Amino acid sequence: MRVIRDAALADGRRADVRLDGDRIDAVGDDLDGELLVDAGGKLLLPGMIDVHVHFRQPGASHKETWTTGSRSAAAGGVTTVVDQPNTSPPTVTGAAFDEKDELASASLVDYGINGGVTENWDPDSLFGKPLFALGEVFLADSTGNMGIDAELFAAAVERAANENVPVTVHAEDADLFDESVLPRNTGDASASEAGGGGRTDADAWSAYRTAEAEEAAVERAVEVADGSGAQVHIAHTSTPEGVDAARAGGATCEVTPHHLFLSRDDLPDLGTFGRMNPPLRSEERRKAVFERLREGAVDVVATDHAPHTREEKDASIWDAPSGVPGVETALPLLLNAAREGELSYERVRDVTAANPAEIFDLPRKGRIEAGRDADLVLVDTENARKIRGDELHSKCGWTPFEGFAGVFPEWTMVRGEFAYRDGEFGSACGENVRR
């Protein structure tokens, strides 16, 4: 038995944590065992469960790999990630699932693999796999090659309900996008075909993908789910109206760090590096979403970690790809907000670990208590530092949070083994959480 001595827990208690192999054996005072770490009153948290990442393999390893993405996760206190289906090939068949699962064996952290829905999906082969959930089902063909129509969405939700699998929904209604801002008002968000006209400023993407499109899509998603009995989880909710609609409809929802800490006011500095789906919202809406996080209306913080190279992002607002990295900076940003009194440490623990474990049925994850996996993160809450993209571990090498303050882990442990400690990484030992 190994003991972490004198740790501060999120609820304010001071306790020892004893480990038995890959599990937590006991939490209490003066526990017997071999000293592993003297925490000295530093904060010990359950590892973050990031239920929304894009590690880009297979198909785009120049942006990220399971090795680089999981290193970035471990350095940021994330011990479990859930990869989304829009890789190449997309994870819509059992064969595609197996290909991704083999690549994920390089991960330093535990992982889940979300299966997706397209016109070509194979539900029979997908549901024969250990799916984490049915991931990022789109309400409209509004976000690229994973888009689906309303009829297929309803069929997917019904099948997921029958299999008792949650459905993660990207909720934006393309019918409510403002096409008047598009180049030459062609209805096609491609400057290369439009040839000028329309808006070309960095805020144009936010103006195009309206806040109203999110609220309407959330309402539609929960309405469809209500008839099927499916459990719906709304991904990357970016507006207070979207959060409220999810809550009113009985769905759970997640919010990203970029929608919590960035707004349209930041776009003059970010430029096309601030383009993502859903887009950044007004500062007023950002503050309202943060308030809902603080008061408990937001269930989960997930990153939607979606790295692209600098060269890819350095394009026009209509041609740059959507997405930003975030798996390494999410927990540090939230911990710094707690350090500054904007959140409680208990709230940080709940939205990053306890709630995702409960929502997605991970009974061995998410809490520091006997019988759970020893997925642990130690932080010195007084040791904040500036976030610098060239010091992070994602392959893309940049961050939208350049210069923000973050509280980073001293070490991160996955099932009793150090995945990251004092700038050094452990070996690949991640496992599929459904296996």
PDB file of C-alpha atoms in Angstrom, residues 201-345:
ATOM      1  CA  ASP A 201     -13.440  40.779 -40.483  1.00  0.00           C
ATOM      2  CA  ALA A 202     -12.627  38.313 -37.696  1.00  0.00           C
ATOM      3  CA  ASP A 203     -16.087  38.767 -36.138  1.00  0.00           C
ATOM      4  CA  ALA A 204     -17.902  37.687 -39.296  1.00  0.00           C
ATOM      5  CA  TRP A 205     -17.985  34.006 -38.270  1.00  0.00           C
ATOM      6  CA  SER A 206     -19.735  34.867 -35.001  1.00  0.00           C
ATOM      7  CA  ALA A 207     -22.182  37.070 -36.852  1.00  0.00           C
ATOM      8  CA  TYR A 208     -22.906  34.265 -39.327  1.00  0.00           C
ATOM      9  CA  ARG A 209     -23.515  31.411 -36.857  1.00  0.00           C
ATOM     10  CA  THR A 210     -26.081  33.170 -34.708  1.00  0.00           C
ATOM     11  CA  ALA A 211     -26.877  32.572 -31.045  1.00  0.00           C
ATOM     12  CA  GLU A 212     -30.499  31.962 -32.020  1.00  0.00           C
ATOM     13  CA  ALA A 213     -29.386  28.962 -34.103  1.00  0.00           C
ATOM     14  CA  GLU A 214     -28.083  27.257 -30.961  1.00  0.00           C
ATOM     15  CA  GLU A 215     -31.145  27.841 -28.796  1.00  0.00           C
ATOM     16  CA  ALA A 216     -33.520  26.571 -31.496  1.00  0.00           C
ATOM     17  CA  ALA A 217     -31.448  23.437 -32.084  1.00  0.00           C
ATOM     18  CA  VAL A 218     -31.232  22.607 -28.372  1.00  0.00           C
ATOM     19  CA  GLU A 219     -34.986  22.914 -28.067  1.00  0.00           C
ATOM     20  CA  ARG A 220     -35.437  20.637 -31.065  1.00  0.00           C
ATOM     21  CA  ALA A 221     -32.973  18.059 -29.754  1.00  0.00           C
ATOM     22  CA  VAL A 222     -34.653  17.721 -26.372  1.00  0.00           C
ATOM     23  CA  GLU A 223     -38.064  17.568 -28.047  1.00  0.00           C
ATOM     24  CA  VAL A 224     -36.977  14.611 -30.195  1.00  0.00           C
ATOM     25  CA  ALA A 225     -35.323  12.926 -27.228  1.00  0.00           C
ATOM     26  CA  ASP A 226     -38.404  13.383 -25.065  1.00  0.00           C
ATOM     27  CA  GLY A 227     -40.377  11.129 -27.357  1.00  0.00           C
ATOM     28  CA  SER A 228     -37.710   8.417 -27.397  1.00  0.00           C
ATOM     29  CA  GLY A 229     -36.542   8.432 -23.800  1.00  0.00           C
ATOM     30  CA  ALA A 230     -32.945   8.975 -24.907  1.00  0.00           C
ATOM     31  CA  GLN A 231     -30.410  10.697 -22.690  1.00  0.00           C
ATOM     32  CA  VAL A 232     -29.202  13.786 -24.556  1.00  0.00           C
ATOM     33  CA  HIS A 233     -26.026  15.688 -23.772  1.00  0.00           C
ATOM     34  CA  ILE A 234     -25.575  19.054 -25.492  1.00  0.00           C
ATOM     35  CA  ALA A 235     -21.980  19.604 -26.593  1.00  0.00           C
ATOM     36  CA  HIS A 236     -20.083  22.911 -26.312  1.00  0.00           C
ATOM     37  CA  THR A 237     -23.083  25.063 -25.314  1.00  0.00           C
ATOM     38  CA  SER A 238     -22.046  28.650 -26.022  1.00  0.00           C
ATOM     39  CA  THR A 239     -25.008  30.789 -24.934  1.00  0.00           C
ATOM     40  CA  PRO A 240     -27.019  31.252 -21.739  1.00  0.00           C
ATOM     41  CA  GLU A 241     -30.143  30.567 -23.784  1.00  0.00           C
ATOM     42  CA  GLY A 242     -28.710  27.222 -24.878  1.00  0.00           C
ATOM     43  CA  VAL A 243     -27.845  26.257 -21.301  1.00  0.00           C
ATOM     44  CA  ASP A 244     -31.323  27.217 -20.134  1.00  0.00           C
ATOM     45  CA  ALA A 245     -33.015  25.299 -22.955  1.00  0.00           C
ATOM     46  CA  ALA A 246     -31.000  22.167 -22.159  1.00  0.00           C
ATOM     47  CA  ARG A 247     -31.860  22.396 -18.496  1.00  0.00           C
ATOM     48  CA  ALA A 248     -35.552  23.033 -19.186  1.00  0.00           C
ATOM     49  CA  GLY A 249     -35.663  20.030 -21.512  1.00  0.00           C
ATOM     50  CA  GLY A 250     -33.995  17.612 -19.108  1.00  0.00           C
ATOM     51  CA  ALA A 251     -30.726  17.353 -21.073  1.00  0.00           C
ATOM     52  CA  THR A 252     -27.243  17.743 -19.662  1.00  0.00           C
ATOM     53  CA  CYS A 253     -24.839  20.216 -21.216  1.00  0.00           C
ATOM     54  CA  GLU A 254     -21.171  21.043 -21.438  1.00  0.00           C
ATOM     55  CA  VAL A 255     -19.408  24.376 -21.875  1.00  0.00           C
ATOM     56  CA  THR A 256     -15.903  24.868 -23.246  1.00  0.00           C
ATOM     57  CA  PRO A 257     -13.135  27.007 -21.727  1.00  0.00           C
ATOM     58  CA  HIS A 258     -13.095  29.200 -24.835  1.00  0.00           C
ATOM     59  CA  HIS A 259     -16.766  30.066 -24.351  1.00  0.00           C
ATOM     60  CA  LEU A 260     -16.131  30.690 -20.637  1.00  0.00           C
ATOM     61  CA  PHE A 261     -13.030  32.861 -20.949  1.00  0.00           C
ATOM     62  CA  LEU A 262     -13.156  34.374 -24.454  1.00  0.00           C
ATOM     63  CA  SER A 263     -15.724  36.478 -26.302  1.00  0.00           C
ATOM     64  CA  ARG A 264     -16.195  38.430 -29.504  1.00  0.00           C
ATOM     65  CA  ASP A 265     -14.264  41.233 -27.811  1.00  0.00           C
ATOM     66  CA  ASP A 266     -11.136  39.061 -28.159  1.00  0.00           C
ATOM     67  CA  LEU A 267     -11.488  38.503 -31.901  1.00  0.00           C
ATOM     68  CA  PRO A 268      -9.514  41.592 -33.008  1.00  0.00           C
ATOM     69  CA  ASP A 269      -6.478  40.018 -31.316  1.00  0.00           C
ATOM     70  CA  LEU A 270      -7.242  36.375 -32.110  1.00  0.00           C
ATOM     71  CA  GLY A 271      -8.219  36.859 -35.734  1.00  0.00           C
ATOM     72  CA  THR A 272      -8.915  33.584 -37.512  1.00  0.00           C
ATOM     73  CA  PHE A 273      -7.300  31.697 -34.620  1.00  0.00           C
ATOM     74  CA  GLY A 274     -10.530  32.480 -32.770  1.00  0.00           C
ATOM     75  CA  ARG A 275     -12.790  30.724 -35.272  1.00  0.00           C
ATOM     76  CA  MET A 276     -14.612  27.683 -33.873  1.00  0.00           C
ATOM     77  CA  ASN A 277     -18.050  26.034 -33.898  1.00  0.00           C
ATOM     78  CA  PRO A 278     -20.137  27.292 -32.189  1.00  0.00           C
ATOM     79  CA  PRO A 279     -18.386  30.660 -32.479  1.00  0.00           C
ATOM     80  CA  LEU A 280     -17.428  33.071 -29.751  1.00  0.00           C
ATOM     81  CA  ARG A 281     -20.347  35.067 -28.390  1.00  0.00           C
ATOM     82  CA  SER A 282     -20.749  38.568 -26.978  1.00  0.00           C
ATOM     83  CA  GLU A 283     -19.042  39.501 -23.730  1.00  0.00           C
ATOM     84  CA  GLU A 284     -22.476  39.819 -22.127  1.00  0.00           C
ATOM     85  CA  ARG A 285     -23.369  36.259 -23.100  1.00  0.00           C
ATOM     86  CA  ARG A 286     -19.945  34.979 -21.995  1.00  0.00           C
ATOM     87  CA  LYS A 287     -20.471  36.430 -18.534  1.00  0.00           C
ATOM     88  CA  ALA A 288     -23.965  34.923 -18.374  1.00  0.00           C
ATOM     89  CA  VAL A 289     -22.639  31.470 -19.301  1.00  0.00           C
ATOM     90  CA  PHE A 290     -19.930  31.758 -16.631  1.00  0.00           C
ATOM     91  CA  GLU A 291     -22.569  32.704 -14.086  1.00  0.00           C
ATOM     92  CA  ARG A 292     -24.546  29.585 -14.985  1.00  0.00           C
ATOM     93  CA  LEU A 293     -21.397  27.546 -14.476  1.00  0.00           C
ATOM     94  CA  ARG A 294     -20.942  29.094 -11.051  1.00  0.00           C
ATOM     95  CA  GLU A 295     -24.546  28.553  -9.979  1.00  0.00           C
ATOM     96  CA  GLY A 296     -24.732  24.923 -11.102  1.00  0.00           C
ATOM     97  CA  ALA A 297     -26.732  25.063 -14.340  1.00  0.00           C
ATOM     98  CA  VAL A 298     -23.763  23.806 -16.395  1.00  0.00           C
ATOM     99  CA  ASP A 299     -23.048  20.105 -15.889  1.00  0.00           C
ATOM    100  CA  VAL A 300     -19.661  19.641 -17.527  1.00  0.00           C
ATOM    101  CA  VAL A 301     -16.674  21.591 -18.765  1.00  0.00           C
ATOM    102  CA  ALA A 302     -15.183  19.876 -21.832  1.00  0.00           C
ATOM    103  CA  THR A 303     -12.607  21.321 -24.167  1.00  0.00           C
ATOM    104  CA  ASP A 304     -13.633  20.445 -27.728  1.00  0.00           C
ATOM    105  CA  HIS A 305      -9.854  20.274 -28.195  1.00  0.00           C
ATOM    106  CA  ALA A 306      -9.589  20.713 -31.975  1.00  0.00           C
ATOM    107  CA  PRO A 307      -6.030  21.581 -33.016  1.00  0.00           C
ATOM    108  CA  HIS A 308      -4.997  22.895 -36.419  1.00  0.00           C
ATOM    109  CA  THR A 309      -1.578  24.061 -37.561  1.00  0.00           C
ATOM    110  CA  ARG A 310      -0.685  27.727 -37.586  1.00  0.00           C
ATOM    111  CA  GLU A 311      -0.436  27.612 -41.362  1.00  0.00           C
ATOM    112  CA  GLU A 312      -3.988  26.244 -41.647  1.00  0.00           C
ATOM    113  CA  LYS A 313      -5.445  28.858 -39.305  1.00  0.00           C
ATOM    114  CA  ASP A 314      -3.582  31.719 -40.984  1.00  0.00           C
ATOM    115  CA  ALA A 315      -6.203  32.156 -43.708  1.00  0.00           C
ATOM    116  CA  SER A 316      -9.289  34.267 -44.353  1.00  0.00           C
ATOM    117  CA  ILE A 317     -12.157  34.042 -41.865  1.00  0.00           C
ATOM    118  CA  TRP A 318     -14.115  32.018 -44.437  1.00  0.00           C
ATOM    119  CA  ASP A 319     -11.300  29.624 -45.331  1.00  0.00           C
ATOM    120  CA  ALA A 320      -9.643  28.992 -41.951  1.00  0.00           C
ATOM    121  CA  PRO A 321     -10.686  25.706 -40.311  1.00  0.00           C
ATOM    122  CA  SER A 322     -12.791  25.874 -37.151  1.00  0.00           C
ATOM    123  CA  GLY A 323     -11.373  24.766 -33.830  1.00  0.00           C
ATOM    124  CA  VAL A 324      -8.841  25.575 -31.111  1.00  0.00           C
ATOM    125  CA  PRO A 325      -6.648  23.461 -28.803  1.00  0.00           C
ATOM    126  CA  GLY A 326      -7.585  23.332 -25.122  1.00  0.00           C
ATOM    127  CA  VAL A 327      -7.031  19.964 -23.413  1.00  0.00           C
ATOM    128  CA  GLU A 328      -3.925  21.160 -21.539  1.00  0.00           C
ATOM    129  CA  THR A 329      -5.264  24.523 -20.393  1.00  0.00           C
ATOM    130  CA  ALA A 330      -8.848  23.773 -19.294  1.00  0.00           C
ATOM    131  CA  LEU A 331      -8.231  22.651 -15.724  1.00  0.00           C
ATOM    132  CA  PRO A 332      -5.472  25.253 -15.150  1.00  0.00           C
ATOM    133  CA  LEU A 333      -7.829  28.049 -16.264  1.00  0.00           C
ATOM    134  CA  LEU A 334     -10.621  26.822 -13.996  1.00  0.00           C
ATOM    135  CA  LEU A 335      -8.234  26.422 -11.059  1.00  0.00           C
ATOM    136  CA  ASN A 336      -7.004  29.950 -11.558  1.00  0.00           C
ATOM    137  CA  ALA A 337     -10.612  31.175 -11.566  1.00  0.00           C
ATOM    138  CA  ALA A 338     -11.090  29.338  -8.261  1.00  0.00           C
ATOM    139  CA  ARG A 339      -7.847  30.821  -6.923  1.00  0.00           C
ATOM    140  CA  GLU A 340      -9.245  34.268  -7.712  1.00  0.00           C
ATOM    141  CA  GLY A 341     -12.560  33.487  -5.991  1.00  0.00           C
ATOM    142  CA  GLU A 342     -14.712  33.235  -9.108  1.00  0.00           C
ATOM    143  CA  LEU A 343     -15.508  29.531  -8.539  1.00  0.00           C
ATOM    144  CA  SER A 344     -15.249  27.062  -5.693  1.00  0.00           C
ATOM    145  CA  TYR A 345     -12.811  24.162  -5.923  1.00  0.00           C
TER     146      TYR A 345
END
